[in-house]
C-alpha cells in the first residue's frame, strides 16, 4: 500500500486551529487509512492508503473539517517526491542549520509568469544573508537569522498564486525517515 506524507497547513500554530494528534490519528483510522504516524504536534502525517494523493488530501481535509472542526489546506506528497525535493535543494552546501533551512510545498504548480515577477527568487536578488529559490515546484529558503527575521517578508501564497506550506529541513528529514 502506498505511503503518503500529508502536510497540514497552519494547524497548532499559536492558539488557533488546535488539533490533538491522537484525535487526528483516530479519525484518519476511522476513514480507512493505515499505519498512521504523526510528527510533532504540527500537522505532519505519514499514512498509507491505496487512494491517490489528491484523494488523500481531500479525505484528510474532510476529516479535519467534519470530525475536528478545523479548516486547513492539506498538501500530499509521496516519500519519493519529498526525497527528490531534498535532492534538488540549491542551498545544501550553504545551509548548515536545519532549523533555518526550509522547503515550501505549493498546493499547485505556480505559474511561470508569477514566479518570474518575484524579485526575491531571482539569482541576483539582494536578500543576503537570506536566500530563496523555486526549483521543480518546491520553494527553498535559507534564513540564517531565522525565518521571522528574513529580508523577504513575502506572503508566498499570494506571490505564487497557490497555498504553500513550509517545513524546516529537520522536520522534512524526520518525515522521510517516518515514511521509510
PDB file of C-alpha atoms in Angstrom:
ATOM      1  CA  UNK A   1       0.000   0.000   0.000  1.00  0.00           C
ATOM      2  CA  UNK A   2       1.476   3.397  -0.961  1.00  0.00           C
ATOM      3  CA  UNK A   3       2.792   5.729   1.714  1.00  0.00           C
ATOM      4  CA  UNK A   4       1.775   9.394   1.659  1.00  0.00           C
ATOM      5  CA  UNK A   5       3.111  12.402   3.540  1.00  0.00           C
ATOM      6  CA  UNK A   6       0.274  14.798   4.378  1.00  0.00           C
ATOM      7  CA  UNK A   7       1.364  18.310   5.261  1.00  0.00           C
ATOM      8  CA  UNK A   8      -1.451  20.147   7.021  1.00  0.00           C
ATOM      9  CA  UNK A   9      -1.078  23.866   6.762  1.00  0.00           C
ATOM     10  CA  UNK A  10      -1.494  26.191   9.693  1.00  0.00           C
ATOM     11  CA  UNK A  11      -2.680  23.922  12.487  1.00  0.00           C
ATOM     12  CA  UNK A  12      -1.324  24.151  16.037  1.00  0.00           C
ATOM     13  CA  UNK A  13       0.420  27.436  15.272  1.00  0.00           C
ATOM     14  CA  UNK A  14      -0.286  29.876  18.069  1.00  0.00           C
ATOM     15  CA  UNK A  15      -3.640  29.472  19.754  1.00  0.00           C
ATOM     16  CA  UNK A  16      -5.791  28.967  16.654  1.00  0.00           C
ATOM     17  CA  UNK A  17      -6.690  25.786  14.812  1.00  0.00           C
ATOM     18  CA  UNK A  18      -5.733  23.436  17.633  1.00  0.00           C
ATOM     19  CA  UNK A  19      -5.770  19.743  16.721  1.00  0.00           C
ATOM     20  CA  UNK A  20      -4.739  16.897  19.007  1.00  0.00           C
ATOM     21  CA  UNK A  21      -2.648  14.454  17.008  1.00  0.00           C
ATOM     22  CA  UNK A  22      -4.168  11.432  18.818  1.00  0.00           C
ATOM     23  CA  UNK A  23      -7.651  12.559  17.747  1.00  0.00           C
ATOM     24  CA  UNK A  24      -6.450  13.128  14.209  1.00  0.00           C
ATOM     25  CA  UNK A  25      -4.873   9.665  14.035  1.00  0.00           C
ATOM     26  CA  UNK A  26      -8.066   8.056  15.354  1.00  0.00           C
ATOM     27  CA  UNK A  27     -10.271   9.958  12.899  1.00  0.00           C
ATOM     28  CA  UNK A  28      -7.994   9.036   9.988  1.00  0.00           C
ATOM     29  CA  UNK A  29      -8.042   5.369  11.057  1.00  0.00           C
ATOM     30  CA  UNK A  30     -11.853   5.518  11.058  1.00  0.00           C
ATOM     31  CA  UNK A  31     -11.635   6.659   7.423  1.00  0.00           C
ATOM     32  CA  UNK A  32      -9.609   3.593   6.493  1.00  0.00           C
ATOM     33  CA  UNK A  33      -6.079   4.964   6.472  1.00  0.00           C
ATOM     34  CA  UNK A  34      -3.408   2.604   7.752  1.00  0.00           C
ATOM     35  CA  UNK A  35      -0.057   2.903   9.566  1.00  0.00           C
ATOM     36  CA  UNK A  36      -0.824   6.481  10.586  1.00  0.00           C
ATOM     37  CA  UNK A  37       2.091   8.316  12.186  1.00  0.00           C
ATOM     38  CA  UNK A  38       2.263  11.951  13.204  1.00  0.00           C
ATOM     39  CA  UNK A  39       5.368  14.003  13.751  1.00  0.00           C
ATOM     40  CA  UNK A  40       5.387  16.554  16.499  1.00  0.00           C
ATOM     41  CA  UNK A  41       2.200  18.491  17.097  1.00  0.00           C
ATOM     42  CA  UNK A  42       2.396  20.487  13.907  1.00  0.00           C
ATOM     43  CA  UNK A  43       0.323  18.854  11.203  1.00  0.00           C
ATOM     44  CA  UNK A  44       2.694  16.320   9.739  1.00  0.00           C
ATOM     45  CA  UNK A  45       1.122  12.951   8.996  1.00  0.00           C
ATOM     46  CA  UNK A  46       2.570   9.871   7.336  1.00  0.00           C
ATOM     47  CA  UNK A  47      -0.023   7.296   6.374  1.00  0.00           C
ATOM     48  CA  UNK A  48      -0.811   4.512   3.954  1.00  0.00           C
ATOM     49  CA  UNK A  49      -3.683   4.376   1.500  1.00  0.00           C
ATOM     50  CA  UNK A  50      -4.437   2.966  -1.927  1.00  0.00           C
ATOM     51  CA  UNK A  51      -6.012   6.326  -2.801  1.00  0.00           C
ATOM     52  CA  UNK A  52      -4.078   8.820  -4.916  1.00  0.00           C
ATOM     53  CA  UNK A  53      -2.551  11.981  -3.449  1.00  0.00           C
ATOM     54  CA  UNK A  54      -5.479  14.258  -4.351  1.00  0.00           C
ATOM     55  CA  UNK A  55      -7.997  11.860  -2.797  1.00  0.00           C
ATOM     56  CA  UNK A  56      -5.831  11.546   0.331  1.00  0.00           C
ATOM     57  CA  UNK A  57      -5.605  15.348   0.618  1.00  0.00           C
ATOM     58  CA  UNK A  58      -9.376  15.698   0.192  1.00  0.00           C
ATOM     59  CA  UNK A  59     -10.082  12.988   2.753  1.00  0.00           C
ATOM     60  CA  UNK A  60      -7.672  14.392   5.359  1.00  0.00           C
ATOM     61  CA  UNK A  61      -9.125  17.862   4.802  1.00  0.00           C
ATOM     62  CA  UNK A  62     -12.639  16.466   5.222  1.00  0.00           C
ATOM     63  CA  UNK A  63     -11.663  14.669   8.458  1.00  0.00           C
ATOM     64  CA  UNK A  64     -10.270  17.921   9.815  1.00  0.00           C
ATOM     65  CA  UNK A  65     -13.420  19.866   8.893  1.00  0.00           C
ATOM     66  CA  UNK A  66     -16.089  17.356   9.878  1.00  0.00           C
ATOM     67  CA  UNK A  67     -14.509  15.465  12.760  1.00  0.00           C
ATOM     68  CA  UNK A  68     -12.256  18.116  14.307  1.00  0.00           C
ATOM     69  CA  UNK A  69     -13.973  21.347  13.170  1.00  0.00           C
ATOM     70  CA  UNK A  70     -10.792  22.792  11.668  1.00  0.00           C
ATOM     71  CA  UNK A  71     -10.434  24.104   8.148  1.00  0.00           C
ATOM     72  CA  UNK A  72      -6.939  23.623   6.733  1.00  0.00           C
ATOM     73  CA  UNK A  73      -5.189  23.159   3.414  1.00  0.00           C
ATOM     74  CA  UNK A  74      -3.642  19.693   3.045  1.00  0.00           C
ATOM     75  CA  UNK A  75      -0.781  19.076   0.638  1.00  0.00           C
ATOM     76  CA  UNK A  76       0.166  15.459  -0.012  1.00  0.00           C
ATOM     77  CA  UNK A  77       3.483  14.274  -1.367  1.00  0.00           C
ATOM     78  CA  UNK A  78       4.929  10.810  -1.817  1.00  0.00           C
ATOM     79  CA  UNK A  79       8.144   9.999   0.028  1.00  0.00           C
ATOM     80  CA  UNK A  80       9.884   9.889  -3.376  1.00  0.00           C
ATOM     81  CA  UNK A  81       8.665  13.416  -4.171  1.00  0.00           C
ATOM     82  CA  UNK A  82       9.988  14.715  -0.860  1.00  0.00           C
ATOM     83  CA  UNK A  83      13.323  12.935  -1.327  1.00  0.00           C
ATOM     84  CA  UNK A  84      13.600  14.393  -4.844  1.00  0.00           C
ATOM     85  CA  UNK A  85      12.808  17.860  -3.458  1.00  0.00           C
ATOM     86  CA  UNK A  86      15.554  17.460  -0.896  1.00  0.00           C
ATOM     87  CA  UNK A  87      17.991  16.339  -3.587  1.00  0.00           C
ATOM     88  CA  UNK A  88      17.173  19.424  -5.705  1.00  0.00           C
ATOM     89  CA  UNK A  89      17.946  21.794  -2.831  1.00  0.00           C
ATOM     90  CA  UNK A  90      20.152  24.644  -4.095  1.00  0.00           C
ATOM     91  CA  UNK A  91      21.377  25.626  -0.628  1.00  0.00           C
ATOM     92  CA  UNK A  92      22.745  22.308   0.608  1.00  0.00           C
ATOM     93  CA  UNK A  93      26.338  23.490   0.607  1.00  0.00           C
ATOM     94  CA  UNK A  94      25.451  26.765   2.368  1.00  0.00           C
ATOM     95  CA  UNK A  95      22.687  25.840   4.795  1.00  0.00           C
ATOM     96  CA  UNK A  96      24.299  24.450   7.920  1.00  0.00           C
ATOM     97  CA  UNK A  97      21.357  24.652  10.339  1.00  0.00           C
ATOM     98  CA  UNK A  98      18.293  22.536   9.554  1.00  0.00           C
ATOM     99  CA  UNK A  99      16.074  24.707  11.743  1.00  0.00           C
ATOM    100  CA  UNK A 100      16.749  27.715   9.488  1.00  0.00           C
ATOM    101  CA  UNK A 101      16.650  25.883   6.177  1.00  0.00           C
ATOM    102  CA  UNK A 102      13.176  25.399   4.681  1.00  0.00           C
ATOM    103  CA  UNK A 103      11.275  23.671   1.915  1.00  0.00           C
ATOM    104  CA  UNK A 104       7.938  25.094   0.812  1.00  0.00           C
ATOM    105  CA  UNK A 105       5.368  22.782  -0.727  1.00  0.00           C
ATOM    106  CA  UNK A 106       2.943  24.632  -3.038  1.00  0.00           C
ATOM    107  CA  UNK A 107      -0.547  23.148  -3.443  1.00  0.00           C
ATOM    108  CA  UNK A 108      -0.348  23.624  -7.228  1.00  0.00           C
ATOM    109  CA  UNK A 109       2.416  24.353  -9.677  1.00  0.00           C
ATOM    110  CA  UNK A 110       2.954  28.129  -9.648  1.00  0.00           C
ATOM    111  CA  UNK A 111       2.515  29.855 -12.996  1.00  0.00           C
ATOM    112  CA  UNK A 112       5.858  30.836 -14.589  1.00  0.00           C
ATOM    113  CA  UNK A 113       4.740  34.451 -15.022  1.00  0.00           C
ATOM    114  CA  UNK A 114       4.081  34.798 -11.315  1.00  0.00           C
ATOM    115  CA  UNK A 115       7.383  33.170 -10.400  1.00  0.00           C
ATOM    116  CA  UNK A 116       9.288  35.444 -12.796  1.00  0.00           C
ATOM    117  CA  UNK A 117       7.745  38.505 -11.171  1.00  0.00           C
ATOM    118  CA  UNK A 118       9.047  37.663  -7.690  1.00  0.00           C
ATOM    119  CA  UNK A 119      12.269  39.623  -7.292  1.00  0.00           C
ATOM    120  CA  UNK A 120      13.310  37.614  -4.213  1.00  0.00           C
ATOM    121  CA  UNK A 121      13.512  34.425  -6.283  1.00  0.00           C
ATOM    122  CA  UNK A 122      15.990  35.829  -8.798  1.00  0.00           C
ATOM    123  CA  UNK A 123      19.578  34.612  -8.617  1.00  0.00           C
ATOM    124  CA  UNK A 124      20.796  38.221  -8.394  1.00  0.00           C
ATOM    125  CA  UNK A 125      18.271  39.239  -5.705  1.00  0.00           C
ATOM    126  CA  UNK A 126      19.681  41.385  -2.917  1.00  0.00           C
ATOM    127  CA  UNK A 127      18.353  39.486   0.093  1.00  0.00           C
ATOM    128  CA  UNK A 128      21.600  38.354   1.749  1.00  0.00           C
ATOM    129  CA  UNK A 129      22.077  36.642   4.036  1.00  0.00           C
ATOM    130  CA  UNK A 130      18.659  35.143   3.244  1.00  0.00           C
ATOM    131  CA  UNK A 131      18.126  33.188   0.048  1.00  0.00           C
ATOM    132  CA  UNK A 132      15.016  31.957  -1.770  1.00  0.00           C
ATOM    133  CA  UNK A 133      14.586  29.866  -4.916  1.00  0.00           C
ATOM    134  CA  UNK A 134      11.779  27.962  -6.589  1.00  0.00           C
ATOM    135  CA  UNK A 135      13.032  24.784  -8.232  1.00  0.00           C
ATOM    136  CA  UNK A 136      10.908  21.937  -9.615  1.00  0.00           C
ATOM    137  CA  UNK A 137       7.732  23.128  -7.871  1.00  0.00           C
ATOM    138  CA  UNK A 138       9.323  23.494  -4.434  1.00  0.00           C
ATOM    139  CA  UNK A 139      10.281  26.672  -2.622  1.00  0.00           C
ATOM    140  CA  UNK A 140      13.657  26.675  -0.877  1.00  0.00           C
ATOM    141  CA  UNK A 141      14.558  29.167   1.827  1.00  0.00           C
ATOM    142  CA  UNK A 142      17.778  29.670   3.712  1.00  0.00           C
ATOM    143  CA  UNK A 143      17.291  32.107   6.573  1.00  0.00           C
ATOM    144  CA  UNK A 144      20.451  32.010   8.739  1.00  0.00           C
ATOM    145  CA  UNK A 145      18.973  34.510  11.211  1.00  0.00           C
ATOM    146  CA  UNK A 146      15.622  32.703  11.355  1.00  0.00           C
ATOM    147  CA  UNK A 147      12.576  32.917   9.132  1.00  0.00           C
ATOM    148  CA  UNK A 148      10.956  35.629  11.257  1.00  0.00           C
ATOM    149  CA  UNK A 149      13.940  37.897  10.555  1.00  0.00           C
ATOM    150  CA  UNK A 150      14.216  37.086   6.848  1.00  0.00           C
ATOM    151  CA  UNK A 151      14.693  40.011   4.465  1.00  0.00           C
ATOM    152  CA  UNK A 152      11.916  38.775   2.215  1.00  0.00           C
ATOM    153  CA  UNK A 153       8.671  39.481   4.014  1.00  0.00           C
ATOM    154  CA  UNK A 154       6.541  37.971   1.287  1.00  0.00           C
ATOM    155  CA  UNK A 155       3.218  36.286   1.544  1.00  0.00           C
ATOM    156  CA  UNK A 156       4.371  33.310  -0.511  1.00  0.00           C
ATOM    157  CA  UNK A 157       0.776  32.154  -1.099  1.00  0.00           C
ATOM    158  CA  UNK A 158      -0.196  35.446  -2.678  1.00  0.00           C
ATOM    159  CA  UNK A 159       3.073  35.839  -4.580  1.00  0.00           C
ATOM    160  CA  UNK A 160       2.954  32.322  -6.055  1.00  0.00           C
ATOM    161  CA  UNK A 161      -0.828  32.244  -6.508  1.00  0.00           C
ATOM    162  CA  UNK A 162      -1.269  28.991  -4.596  1.00  0.00           C
ATOM    163  CA  UNK A 163      -1.238  27.923  -0.943  1.00  0.00           C
ATOM    164  CA  UNK A 164       2.242  26.997   0.293  1.00  0.00           C
ATOM    165  CA  UNK A 165       3.103  25.112   3.453  1.00  0.00           C
ATOM    166  CA  UNK A 166       6.660  25.401   4.696  1.00  0.00           C
ATOM    167  CA  UNK A 167       8.650  22.918   6.780  1.00  0.00           C
ATOM    168  CA  UNK A 168      12.175  23.198   8.078  1.00  0.00           C
ATOM    169  CA  UNK A 169      14.835  20.772   6.920  1.00  0.00           C
ATOM    170  CA  UNK A 170      14.895  18.901  10.245  1.00  0.00           C
ATOM    171  CA  UNK A 171      11.171  18.193  10.037  1.00  0.00           C
ATOM    172  CA  UNK A 172      11.318  17.124   6.385  1.00  0.00           C
ATOM    173  CA  UNK A 173      14.190  14.758   7.170  1.00  0.00           C
ATOM    174  CA  UNK A 174      12.202  13.212  10.026  1.00  0.00           C
ATOM    175  CA  UNK A 175       9.128  12.821   7.794  1.00  0.00           C
ATOM    176  CA  UNK A 176      11.155  10.931   5.199  1.00  0.00           C
ATOM    177  CA  UNK A 177      12.521   8.708   7.969  1.00  0.00           C
ATOM    178  CA  UNK A 178       8.987   8.060   9.297  1.00  0.00           C
ATOM    179  CA  UNK A 179       7.825   7.202   5.797  1.00  0.00           C
ATOM    180  CA  UNK A 180      10.681   4.724   5.294  1.00  0.00           C
TER     181      UNK A 180
END
